[in-house]
PDB file of C-alpha atoms and ligand atoms in Angstrom:
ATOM      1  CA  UNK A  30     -46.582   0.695-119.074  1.00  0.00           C
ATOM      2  CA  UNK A  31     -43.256  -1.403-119.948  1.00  0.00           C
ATOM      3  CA  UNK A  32     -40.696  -3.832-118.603  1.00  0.00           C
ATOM      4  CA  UNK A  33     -38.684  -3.566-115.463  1.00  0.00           C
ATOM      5  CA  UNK A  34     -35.027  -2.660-116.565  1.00  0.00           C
ATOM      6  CA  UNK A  35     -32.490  -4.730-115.325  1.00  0.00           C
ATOM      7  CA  UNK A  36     -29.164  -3.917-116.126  1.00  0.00           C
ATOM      8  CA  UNK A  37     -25.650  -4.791-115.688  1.00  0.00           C
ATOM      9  CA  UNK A  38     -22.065  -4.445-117.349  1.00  0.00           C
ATOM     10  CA  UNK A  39     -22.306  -7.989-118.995  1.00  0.00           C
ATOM     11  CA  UNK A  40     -23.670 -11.408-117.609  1.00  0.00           C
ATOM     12  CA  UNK A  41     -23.356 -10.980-113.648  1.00  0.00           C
ATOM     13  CA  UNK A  42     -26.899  -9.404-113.758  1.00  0.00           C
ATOM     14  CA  UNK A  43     -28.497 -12.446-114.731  1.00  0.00           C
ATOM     15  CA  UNK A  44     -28.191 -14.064-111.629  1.00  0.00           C
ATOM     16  CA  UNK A  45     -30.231 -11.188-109.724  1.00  0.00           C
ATOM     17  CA  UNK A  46     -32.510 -11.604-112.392  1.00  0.00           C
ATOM     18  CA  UNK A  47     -33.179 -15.058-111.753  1.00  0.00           C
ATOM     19  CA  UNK A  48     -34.028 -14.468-108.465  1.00  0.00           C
ATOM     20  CA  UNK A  49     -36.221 -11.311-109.221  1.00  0.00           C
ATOM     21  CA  UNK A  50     -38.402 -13.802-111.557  1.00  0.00           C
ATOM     22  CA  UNK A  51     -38.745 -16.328-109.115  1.00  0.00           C
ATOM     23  CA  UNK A  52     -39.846 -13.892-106.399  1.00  0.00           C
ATOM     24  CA  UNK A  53     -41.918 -11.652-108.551  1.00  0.00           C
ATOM     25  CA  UNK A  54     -42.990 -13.540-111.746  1.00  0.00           C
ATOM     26  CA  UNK A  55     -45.623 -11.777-112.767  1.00  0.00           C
ATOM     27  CA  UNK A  56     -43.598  -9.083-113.965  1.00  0.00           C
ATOM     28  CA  UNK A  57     -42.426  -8.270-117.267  1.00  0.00           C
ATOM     29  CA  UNK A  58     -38.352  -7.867-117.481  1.00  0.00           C
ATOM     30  CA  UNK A  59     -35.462  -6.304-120.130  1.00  0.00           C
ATOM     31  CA  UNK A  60     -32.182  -7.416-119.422  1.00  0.00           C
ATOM     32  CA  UNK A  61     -29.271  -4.927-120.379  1.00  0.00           C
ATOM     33  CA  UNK A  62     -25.864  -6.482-121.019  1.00  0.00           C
ATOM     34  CA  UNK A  63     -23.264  -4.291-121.804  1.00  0.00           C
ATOM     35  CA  UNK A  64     -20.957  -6.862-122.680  1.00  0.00           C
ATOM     36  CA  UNK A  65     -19.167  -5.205-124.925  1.00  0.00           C
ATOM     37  CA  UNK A  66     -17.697  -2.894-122.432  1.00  0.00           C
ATOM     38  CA  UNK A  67     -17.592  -4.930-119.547  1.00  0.00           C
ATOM     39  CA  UNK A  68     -15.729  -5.561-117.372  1.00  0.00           C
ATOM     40  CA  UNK A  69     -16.520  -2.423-115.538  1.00  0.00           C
ATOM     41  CA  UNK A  70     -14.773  -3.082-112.117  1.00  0.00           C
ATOM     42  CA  UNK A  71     -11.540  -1.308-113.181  1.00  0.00           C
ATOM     43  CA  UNK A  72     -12.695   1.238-114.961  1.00  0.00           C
ATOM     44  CA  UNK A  73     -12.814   4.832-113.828  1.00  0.00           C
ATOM     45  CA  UNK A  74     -15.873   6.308-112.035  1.00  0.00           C
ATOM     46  CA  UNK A  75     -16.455   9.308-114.667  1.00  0.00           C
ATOM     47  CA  UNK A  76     -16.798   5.928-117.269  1.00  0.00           C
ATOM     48  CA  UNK A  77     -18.847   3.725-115.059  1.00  0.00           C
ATOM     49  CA  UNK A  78     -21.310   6.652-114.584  1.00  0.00           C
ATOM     50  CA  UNK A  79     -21.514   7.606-118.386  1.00  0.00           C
ATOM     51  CA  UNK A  80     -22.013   4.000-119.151  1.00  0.00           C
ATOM     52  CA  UNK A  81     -24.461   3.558-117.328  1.00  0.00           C
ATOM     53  CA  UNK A  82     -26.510   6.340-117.627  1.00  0.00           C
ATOM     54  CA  UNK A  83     -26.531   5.495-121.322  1.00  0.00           C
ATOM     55  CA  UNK A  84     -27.805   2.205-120.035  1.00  0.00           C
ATOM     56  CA  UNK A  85     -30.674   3.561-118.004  1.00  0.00           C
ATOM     57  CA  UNK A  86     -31.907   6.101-121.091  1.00  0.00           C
ATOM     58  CA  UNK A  87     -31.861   3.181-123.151  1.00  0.00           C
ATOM     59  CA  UNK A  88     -33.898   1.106-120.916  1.00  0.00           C
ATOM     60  CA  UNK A  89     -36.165   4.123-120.175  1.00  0.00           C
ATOM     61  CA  UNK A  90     -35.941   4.648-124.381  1.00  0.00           C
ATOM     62  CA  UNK A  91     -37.657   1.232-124.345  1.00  0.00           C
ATOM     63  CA  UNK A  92     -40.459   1.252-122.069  1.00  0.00           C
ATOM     64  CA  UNK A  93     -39.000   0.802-118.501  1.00  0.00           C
ATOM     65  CA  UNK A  94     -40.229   3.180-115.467  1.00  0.00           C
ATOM     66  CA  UNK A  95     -38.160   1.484-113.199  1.00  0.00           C
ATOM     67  CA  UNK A  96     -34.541   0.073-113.690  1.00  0.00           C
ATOM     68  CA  UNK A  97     -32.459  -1.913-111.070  1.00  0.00           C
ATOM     69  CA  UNK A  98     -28.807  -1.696-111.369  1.00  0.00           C
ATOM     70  CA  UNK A  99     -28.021  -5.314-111.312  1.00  0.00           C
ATOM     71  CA  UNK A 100     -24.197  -4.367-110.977  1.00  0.00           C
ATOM     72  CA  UNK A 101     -22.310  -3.340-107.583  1.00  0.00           C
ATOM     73  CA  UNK A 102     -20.169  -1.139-109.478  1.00  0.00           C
ATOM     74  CA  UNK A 103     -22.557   1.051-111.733  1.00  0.00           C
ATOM     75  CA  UNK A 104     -24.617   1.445-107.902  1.00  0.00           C
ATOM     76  CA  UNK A 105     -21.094   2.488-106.072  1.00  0.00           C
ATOM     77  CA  UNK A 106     -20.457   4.442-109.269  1.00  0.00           C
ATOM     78  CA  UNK A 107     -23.237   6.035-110.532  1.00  0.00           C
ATOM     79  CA  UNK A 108     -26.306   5.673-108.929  1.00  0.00           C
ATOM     80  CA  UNK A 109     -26.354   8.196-106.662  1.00  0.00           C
ATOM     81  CA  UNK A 110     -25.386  10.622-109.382  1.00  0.00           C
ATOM     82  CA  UNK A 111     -28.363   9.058-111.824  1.00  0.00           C
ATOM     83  CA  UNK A 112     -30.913   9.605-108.814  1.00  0.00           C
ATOM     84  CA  UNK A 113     -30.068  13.087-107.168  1.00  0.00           C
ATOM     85  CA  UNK A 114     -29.293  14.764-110.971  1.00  0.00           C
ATOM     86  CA  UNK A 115     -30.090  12.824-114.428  1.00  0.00           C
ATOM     87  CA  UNK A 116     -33.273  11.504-113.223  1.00  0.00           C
ATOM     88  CA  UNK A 117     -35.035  15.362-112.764  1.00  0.00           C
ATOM     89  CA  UNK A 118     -34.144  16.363-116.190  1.00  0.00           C
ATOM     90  CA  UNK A 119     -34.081  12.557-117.725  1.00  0.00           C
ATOM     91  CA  UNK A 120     -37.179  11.514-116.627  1.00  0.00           C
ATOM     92  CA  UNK A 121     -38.484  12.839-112.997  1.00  0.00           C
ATOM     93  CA  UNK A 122     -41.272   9.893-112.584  1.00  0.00           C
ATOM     94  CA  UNK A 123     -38.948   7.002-113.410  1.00  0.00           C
ATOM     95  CA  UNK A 124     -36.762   5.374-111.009  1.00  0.00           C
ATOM     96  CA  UNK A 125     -33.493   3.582-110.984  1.00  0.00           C
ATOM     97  CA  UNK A 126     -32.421   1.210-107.906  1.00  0.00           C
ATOM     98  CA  UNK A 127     -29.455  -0.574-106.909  1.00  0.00           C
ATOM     99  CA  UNK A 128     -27.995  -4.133-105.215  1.00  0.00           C
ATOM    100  CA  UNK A 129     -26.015  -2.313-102.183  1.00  0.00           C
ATOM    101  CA  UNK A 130     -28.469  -0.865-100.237  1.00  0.00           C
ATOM    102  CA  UNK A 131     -30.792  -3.519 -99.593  1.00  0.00           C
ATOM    103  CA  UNK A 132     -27.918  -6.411 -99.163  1.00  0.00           C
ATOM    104  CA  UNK A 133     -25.944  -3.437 -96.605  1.00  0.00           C
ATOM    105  CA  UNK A 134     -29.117  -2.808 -94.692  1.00  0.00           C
ATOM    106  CA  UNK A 135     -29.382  -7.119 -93.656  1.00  0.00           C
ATOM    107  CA  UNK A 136     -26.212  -8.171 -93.194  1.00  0.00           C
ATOM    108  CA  UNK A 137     -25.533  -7.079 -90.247  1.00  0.00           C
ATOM    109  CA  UNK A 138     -28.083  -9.306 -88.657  1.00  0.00           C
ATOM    110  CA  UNK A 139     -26.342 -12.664 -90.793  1.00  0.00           C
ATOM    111  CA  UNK A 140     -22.926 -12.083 -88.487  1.00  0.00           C
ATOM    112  CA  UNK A 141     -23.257 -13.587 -85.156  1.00  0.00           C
ATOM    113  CA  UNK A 142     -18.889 -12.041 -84.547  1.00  0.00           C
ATOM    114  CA  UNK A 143     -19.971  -8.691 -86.180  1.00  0.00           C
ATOM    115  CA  UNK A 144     -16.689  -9.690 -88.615  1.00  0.00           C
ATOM    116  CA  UNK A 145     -17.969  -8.857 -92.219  1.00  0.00           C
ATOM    117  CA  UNK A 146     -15.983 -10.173 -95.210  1.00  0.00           C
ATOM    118  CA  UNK A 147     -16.977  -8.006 -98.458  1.00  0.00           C
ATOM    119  CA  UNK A 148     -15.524  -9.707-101.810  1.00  0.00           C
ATOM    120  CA  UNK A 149     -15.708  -7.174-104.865  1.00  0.00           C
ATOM    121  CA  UNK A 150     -14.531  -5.510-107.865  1.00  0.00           C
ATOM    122  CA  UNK A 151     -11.565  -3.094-107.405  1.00  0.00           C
ATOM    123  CA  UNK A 152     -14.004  -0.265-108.505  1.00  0.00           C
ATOM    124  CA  UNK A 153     -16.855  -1.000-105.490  1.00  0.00           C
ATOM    125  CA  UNK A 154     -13.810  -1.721-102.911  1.00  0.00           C
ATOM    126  CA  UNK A 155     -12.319   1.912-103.710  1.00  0.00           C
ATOM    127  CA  UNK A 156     -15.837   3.549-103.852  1.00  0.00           C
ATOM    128  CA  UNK A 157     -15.753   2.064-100.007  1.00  0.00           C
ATOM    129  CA  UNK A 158     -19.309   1.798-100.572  1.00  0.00           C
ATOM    130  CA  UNK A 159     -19.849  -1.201 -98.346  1.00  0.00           C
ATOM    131  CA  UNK A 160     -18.074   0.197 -95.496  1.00  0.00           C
ATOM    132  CA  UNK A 161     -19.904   3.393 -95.667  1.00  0.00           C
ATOM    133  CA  UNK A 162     -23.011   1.344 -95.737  1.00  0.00           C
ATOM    134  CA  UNK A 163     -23.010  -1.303 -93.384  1.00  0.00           C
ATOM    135  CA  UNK A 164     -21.224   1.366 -91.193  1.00  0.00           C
ATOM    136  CA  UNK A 165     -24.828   3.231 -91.249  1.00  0.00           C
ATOM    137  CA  UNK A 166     -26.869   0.253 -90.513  1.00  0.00           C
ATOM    138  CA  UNK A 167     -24.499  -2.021 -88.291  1.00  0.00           C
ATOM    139  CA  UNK A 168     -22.006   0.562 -86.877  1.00  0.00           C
ATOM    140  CA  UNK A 169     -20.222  -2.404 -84.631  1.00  0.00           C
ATOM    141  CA  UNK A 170     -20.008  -4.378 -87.611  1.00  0.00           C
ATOM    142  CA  UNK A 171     -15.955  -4.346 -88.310  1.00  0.00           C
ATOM    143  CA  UNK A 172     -15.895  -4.418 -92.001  1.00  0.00           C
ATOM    144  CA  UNK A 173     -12.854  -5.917 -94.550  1.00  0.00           C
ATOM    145  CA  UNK A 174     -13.013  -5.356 -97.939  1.00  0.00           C
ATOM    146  CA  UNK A 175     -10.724  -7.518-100.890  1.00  0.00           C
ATOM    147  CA  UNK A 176     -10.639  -6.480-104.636  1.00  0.00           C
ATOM    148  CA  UNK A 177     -11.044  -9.919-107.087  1.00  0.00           C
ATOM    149  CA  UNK A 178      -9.713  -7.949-110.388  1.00  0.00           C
ATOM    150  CA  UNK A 179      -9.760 -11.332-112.094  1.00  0.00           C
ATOM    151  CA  UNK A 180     -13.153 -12.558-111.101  1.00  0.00           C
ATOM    152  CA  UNK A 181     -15.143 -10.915-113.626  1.00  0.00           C
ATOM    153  CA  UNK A 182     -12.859 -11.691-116.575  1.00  0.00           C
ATOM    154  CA  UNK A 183     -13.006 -15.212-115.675  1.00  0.00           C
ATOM    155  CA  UNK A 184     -16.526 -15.366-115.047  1.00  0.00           C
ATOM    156  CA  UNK A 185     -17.378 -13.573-118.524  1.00  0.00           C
ATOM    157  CA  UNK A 186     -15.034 -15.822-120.592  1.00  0.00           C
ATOM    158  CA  UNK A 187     -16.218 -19.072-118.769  1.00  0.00           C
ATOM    159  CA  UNK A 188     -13.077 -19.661-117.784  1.00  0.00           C
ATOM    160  CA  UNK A 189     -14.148 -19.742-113.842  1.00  0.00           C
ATOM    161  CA  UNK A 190     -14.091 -23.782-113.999  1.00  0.00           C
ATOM    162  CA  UNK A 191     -10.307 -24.413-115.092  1.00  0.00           C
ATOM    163  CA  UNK A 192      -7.641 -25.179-112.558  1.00  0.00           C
ATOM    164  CA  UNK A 193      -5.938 -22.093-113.414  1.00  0.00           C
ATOM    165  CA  UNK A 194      -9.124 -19.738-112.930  1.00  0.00           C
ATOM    166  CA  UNK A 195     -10.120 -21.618-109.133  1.00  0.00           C
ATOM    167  CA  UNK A 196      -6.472 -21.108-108.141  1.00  0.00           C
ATOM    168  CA  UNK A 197      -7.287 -17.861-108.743  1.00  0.00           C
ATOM    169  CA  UNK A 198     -10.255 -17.444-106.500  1.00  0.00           C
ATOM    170  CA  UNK A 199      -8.284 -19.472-103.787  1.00  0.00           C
ATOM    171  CA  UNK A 200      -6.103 -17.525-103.333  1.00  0.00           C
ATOM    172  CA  UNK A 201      -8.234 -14.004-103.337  1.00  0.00           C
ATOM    173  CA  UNK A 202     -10.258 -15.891-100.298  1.00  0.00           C
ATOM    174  CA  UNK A 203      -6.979 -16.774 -98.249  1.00  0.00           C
ATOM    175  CA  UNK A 204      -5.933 -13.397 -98.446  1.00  0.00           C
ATOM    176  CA  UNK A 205      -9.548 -11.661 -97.541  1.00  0.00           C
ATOM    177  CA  UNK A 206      -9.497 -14.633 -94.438  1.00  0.00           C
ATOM    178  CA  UNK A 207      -6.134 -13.465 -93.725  1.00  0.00           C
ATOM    179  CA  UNK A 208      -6.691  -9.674 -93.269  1.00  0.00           C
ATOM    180  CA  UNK A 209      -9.615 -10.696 -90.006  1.00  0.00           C
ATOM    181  CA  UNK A 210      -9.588 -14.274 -88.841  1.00  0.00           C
ATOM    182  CA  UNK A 211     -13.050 -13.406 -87.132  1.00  0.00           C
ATOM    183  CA  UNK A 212     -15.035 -13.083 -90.310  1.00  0.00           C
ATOM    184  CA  UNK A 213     -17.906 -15.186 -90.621  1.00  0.00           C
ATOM    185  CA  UNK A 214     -19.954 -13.986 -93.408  1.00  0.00           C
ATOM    186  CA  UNK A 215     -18.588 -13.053 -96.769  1.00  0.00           C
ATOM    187  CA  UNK A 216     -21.036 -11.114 -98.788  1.00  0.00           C
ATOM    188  CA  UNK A 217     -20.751 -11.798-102.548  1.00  0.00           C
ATOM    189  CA  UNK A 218     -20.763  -8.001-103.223  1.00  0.00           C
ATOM    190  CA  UNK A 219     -20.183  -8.602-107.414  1.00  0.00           C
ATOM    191  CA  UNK A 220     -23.583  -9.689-108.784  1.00  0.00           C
ATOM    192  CA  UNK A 221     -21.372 -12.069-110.842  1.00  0.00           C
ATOM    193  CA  UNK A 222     -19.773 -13.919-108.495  1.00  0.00           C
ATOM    194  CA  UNK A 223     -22.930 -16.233-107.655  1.00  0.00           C
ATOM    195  CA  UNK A 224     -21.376 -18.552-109.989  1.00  0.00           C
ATOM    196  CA  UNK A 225     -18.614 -19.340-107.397  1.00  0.00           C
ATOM    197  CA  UNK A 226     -20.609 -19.701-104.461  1.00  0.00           C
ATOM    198  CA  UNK A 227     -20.921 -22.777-104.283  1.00  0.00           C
ATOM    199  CA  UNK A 228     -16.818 -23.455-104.980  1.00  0.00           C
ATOM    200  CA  UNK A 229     -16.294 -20.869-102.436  1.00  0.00           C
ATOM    201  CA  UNK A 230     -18.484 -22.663 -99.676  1.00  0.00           C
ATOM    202  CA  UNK A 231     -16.144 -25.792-100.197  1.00  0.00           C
ATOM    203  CA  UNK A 232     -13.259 -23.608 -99.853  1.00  0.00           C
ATOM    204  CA  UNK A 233     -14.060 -21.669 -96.783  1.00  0.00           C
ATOM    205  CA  UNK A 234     -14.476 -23.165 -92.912  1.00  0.00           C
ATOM    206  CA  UNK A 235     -17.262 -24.462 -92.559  1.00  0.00           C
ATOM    207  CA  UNK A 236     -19.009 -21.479 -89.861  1.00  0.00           C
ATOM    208  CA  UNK A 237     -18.268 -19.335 -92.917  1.00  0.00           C
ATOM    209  CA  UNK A 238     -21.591 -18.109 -94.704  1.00  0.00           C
ATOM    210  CA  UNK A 239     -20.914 -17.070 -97.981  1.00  0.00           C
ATOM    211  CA  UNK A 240     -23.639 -14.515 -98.882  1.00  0.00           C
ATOM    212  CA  UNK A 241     -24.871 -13.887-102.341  1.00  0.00           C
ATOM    213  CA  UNK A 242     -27.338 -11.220-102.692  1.00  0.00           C
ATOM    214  CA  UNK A 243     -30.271 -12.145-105.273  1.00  0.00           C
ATOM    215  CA  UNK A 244     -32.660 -13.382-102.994  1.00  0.00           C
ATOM    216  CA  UNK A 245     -32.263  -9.872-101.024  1.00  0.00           C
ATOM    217  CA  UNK A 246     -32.606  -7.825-103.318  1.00  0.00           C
ATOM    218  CA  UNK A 247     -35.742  -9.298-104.737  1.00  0.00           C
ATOM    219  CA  UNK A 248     -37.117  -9.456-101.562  1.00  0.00           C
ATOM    220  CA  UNK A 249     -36.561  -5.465-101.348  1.00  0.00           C
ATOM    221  CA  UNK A 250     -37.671  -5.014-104.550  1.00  0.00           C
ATOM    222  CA  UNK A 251     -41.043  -6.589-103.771  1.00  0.00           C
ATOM    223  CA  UNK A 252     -40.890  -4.725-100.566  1.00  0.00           C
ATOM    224  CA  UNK A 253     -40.742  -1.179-102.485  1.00  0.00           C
ATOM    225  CA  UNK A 254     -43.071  -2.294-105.291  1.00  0.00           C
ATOM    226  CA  UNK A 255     -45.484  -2.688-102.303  1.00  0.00           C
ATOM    227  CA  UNK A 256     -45.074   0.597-101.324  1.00  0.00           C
ATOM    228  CA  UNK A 257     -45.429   2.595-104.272  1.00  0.00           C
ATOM    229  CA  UNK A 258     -47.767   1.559-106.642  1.00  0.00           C
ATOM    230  CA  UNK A 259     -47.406   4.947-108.473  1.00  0.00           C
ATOM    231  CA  UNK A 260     -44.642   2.863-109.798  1.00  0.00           C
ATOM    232  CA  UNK A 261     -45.908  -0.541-109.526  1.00  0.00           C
ATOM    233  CA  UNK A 262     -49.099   0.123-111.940  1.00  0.00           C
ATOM    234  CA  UNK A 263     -46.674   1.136-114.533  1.00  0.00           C
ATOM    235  CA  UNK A 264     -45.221  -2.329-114.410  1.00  0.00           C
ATOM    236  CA  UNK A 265     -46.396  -4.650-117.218  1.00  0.00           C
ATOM    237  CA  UNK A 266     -47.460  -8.078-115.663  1.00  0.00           C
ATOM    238  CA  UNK A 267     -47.193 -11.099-118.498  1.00  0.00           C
ATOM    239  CA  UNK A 268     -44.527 -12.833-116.600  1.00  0.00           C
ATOM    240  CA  UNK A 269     -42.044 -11.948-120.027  1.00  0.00           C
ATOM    241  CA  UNK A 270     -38.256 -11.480-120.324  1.00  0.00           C
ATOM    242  CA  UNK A 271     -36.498 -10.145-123.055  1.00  0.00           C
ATOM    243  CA  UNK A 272     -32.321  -9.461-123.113  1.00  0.00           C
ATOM    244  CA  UNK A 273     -30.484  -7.181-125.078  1.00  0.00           C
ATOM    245  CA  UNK A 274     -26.508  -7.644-125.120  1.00  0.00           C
ATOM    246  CA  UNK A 275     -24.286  -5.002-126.429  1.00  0.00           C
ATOM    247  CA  UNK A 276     -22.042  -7.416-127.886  1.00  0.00           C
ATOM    248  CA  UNK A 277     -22.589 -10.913-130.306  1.00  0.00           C
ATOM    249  CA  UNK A 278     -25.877 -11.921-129.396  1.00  0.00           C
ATOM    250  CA  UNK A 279     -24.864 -15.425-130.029  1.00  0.00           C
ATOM    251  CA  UNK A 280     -22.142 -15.311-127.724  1.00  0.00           C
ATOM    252  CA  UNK A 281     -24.322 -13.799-124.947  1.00  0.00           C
ATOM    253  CA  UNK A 282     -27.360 -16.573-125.855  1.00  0.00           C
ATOM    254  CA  UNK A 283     -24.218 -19.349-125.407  1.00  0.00           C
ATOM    255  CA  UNK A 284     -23.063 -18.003-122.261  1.00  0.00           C
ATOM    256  CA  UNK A 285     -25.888 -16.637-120.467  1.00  0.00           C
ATOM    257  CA  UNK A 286     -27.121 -20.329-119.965  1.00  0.00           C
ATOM    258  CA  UNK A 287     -24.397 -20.114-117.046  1.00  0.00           C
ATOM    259  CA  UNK A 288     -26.769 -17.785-115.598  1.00  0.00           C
ATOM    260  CA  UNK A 289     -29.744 -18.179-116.632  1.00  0.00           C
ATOM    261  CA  UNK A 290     -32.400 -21.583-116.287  1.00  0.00           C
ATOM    262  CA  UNK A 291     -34.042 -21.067-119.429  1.00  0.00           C
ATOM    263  CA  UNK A 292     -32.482 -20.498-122.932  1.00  0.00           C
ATOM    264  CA  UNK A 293     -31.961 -16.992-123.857  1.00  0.00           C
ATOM    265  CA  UNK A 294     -32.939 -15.708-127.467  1.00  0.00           C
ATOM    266  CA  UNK A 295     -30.727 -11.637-126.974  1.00  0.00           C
ATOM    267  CA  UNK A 296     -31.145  -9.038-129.446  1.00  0.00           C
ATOM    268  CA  UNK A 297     -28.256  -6.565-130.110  1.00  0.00           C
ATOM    269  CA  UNK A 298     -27.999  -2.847-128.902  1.00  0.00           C
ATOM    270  CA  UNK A 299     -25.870  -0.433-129.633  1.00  0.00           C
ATOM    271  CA  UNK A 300     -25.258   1.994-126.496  1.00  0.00           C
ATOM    272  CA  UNK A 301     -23.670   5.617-126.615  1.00  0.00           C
TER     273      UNK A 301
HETATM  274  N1  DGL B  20     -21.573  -7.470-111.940  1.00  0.00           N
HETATM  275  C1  DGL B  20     -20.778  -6.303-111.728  1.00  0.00           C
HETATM  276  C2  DGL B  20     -20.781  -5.953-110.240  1.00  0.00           C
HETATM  277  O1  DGL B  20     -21.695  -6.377-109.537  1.00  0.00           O
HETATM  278  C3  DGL B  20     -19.476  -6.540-112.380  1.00  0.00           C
HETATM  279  C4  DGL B  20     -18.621  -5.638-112.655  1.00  0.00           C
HETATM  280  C5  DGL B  20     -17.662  -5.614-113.768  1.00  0.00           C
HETATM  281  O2  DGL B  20     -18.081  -5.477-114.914  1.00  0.00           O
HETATM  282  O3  DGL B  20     -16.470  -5.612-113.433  1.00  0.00           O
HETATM  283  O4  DGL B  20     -19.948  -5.244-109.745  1.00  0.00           O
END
């Protein structure tokens, strides 16, 4: 039995982790940072997917028999890849999950104008993931996509709260509410940008819903938990969490309090 794996390029995880222990805390986590190489979002696909697969066999290396991506870029990048090839050789009774299905299968029913704002990194808006997606499960849905290249760094060097850093995310929304004046839902499709929600909301018209998606995807996670216990009963349940951050451990204990309600005590791993 061991932990369930929850990984992510650097701190943005944490905030789907949050909601995973408040919806399923009898669980056991390990948190995966790779700070050290993050941010991911403009990196190629052929290094998102290497990354993370070194990710996963560490987690698996570890004790985990089930790993959620916690990053919208390692699932547009490398999930599918991880689940259809790695995993039969790697390790064919573990699983690995991601954050884009279950938010792309719900949010369809949020939009009352079918007008579906999706705010990522540049490498989950070229992967066209979410259109593909949402396309499958809400075909009327009309779906607009805007790249926040900035986002992440800001968010990772705490730098989201400065005057300079929410001019920034300003002026990303005008120009996402400029491309479809009908939108009224705007799915948080970065698993960091939970952090700004709450800016955003004060930012946006008021019929806006700004969607973030921890809540959903610990709701599906419980969902599929339910469903296959050959999984579940591999699942330790002492309600623990341990982190692990690629980079200064320090650093990440300092900064994942953003994230994070308790105080985090990370140990370092090395990932190749
Ligand atoms: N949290 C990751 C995501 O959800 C961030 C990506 C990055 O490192 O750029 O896409």
């Amino acid at each position: 039995m061991g932990p369930i794996g929850v990984f992510d390029s650097g701190y943005g995880g944490l905030t789907i982790l949050a909601e995973l222990r408040e919806r399923l805390p009898q669980y056991d986590y390990l948190y995966l940072g790779d700070n050290a190489r993050a941010p991911y979002g403009t990196r190629s696909f052929d290094v998102v997917y290497e990354f993370t697969l070194q990710a996963v066999q560490e987690l698996f290396d570890r004790g985990c028999h089930l790993v959620i991506l916690a990053c919208n870029t390692a699932s547009a990048k490398a999930l599918r890849t991880i689940q259809q090839k790695d995993l039969l050789t790697l390790a064919p009774n573990k699983r690995v999950l991601g954050v884009i299905r279950p938010s792309t299968e719900i949010i369809g029913s949020i939009s009352q104008s079918n007008h579906i704002g999706v705010l990522a990194t540049q490498g989950t808006v070229i992967s066209n993931s979410y259109l593909i997606e949402i396309g499958k499960f809400s075909p009327e849905a009309k779906v607009v996509q805007h790249a926040c290249p900035m986002w992440v760094p800001l968010i990772e060097n705490n730098e989201h709260e400065t005057d300079a850093g929410r001019e920034f995310i300003r002026k990303d929304i005008e120009a996402l509410l400029e491309k479809d004046a009908k939108i009224d839902t705007l799915v948080l499709a970065c698993t960091h940008y939970p952090v700004l929600k709450s800016f955003i909301e004060s930012i946006v018209p008021p019929h806006i819903r700004v969607v973030a998606q921890g809540k959903i995807v610990a709701e599906s996670l419980a969902d599929y938990l339910n469903r296959h216990p050959e999984i579940e009963s591999n699942c330790l349940k002492n309600g623990t969490v341990s982190y692990l951050t690629s980079e200064n451990t320090e650093e990440f204990d300092r900064n994942a309090s953003v994230f994070a309600k308790d105080e985090v005590k990370s140990r370092h791993v090395s990932l190749h």
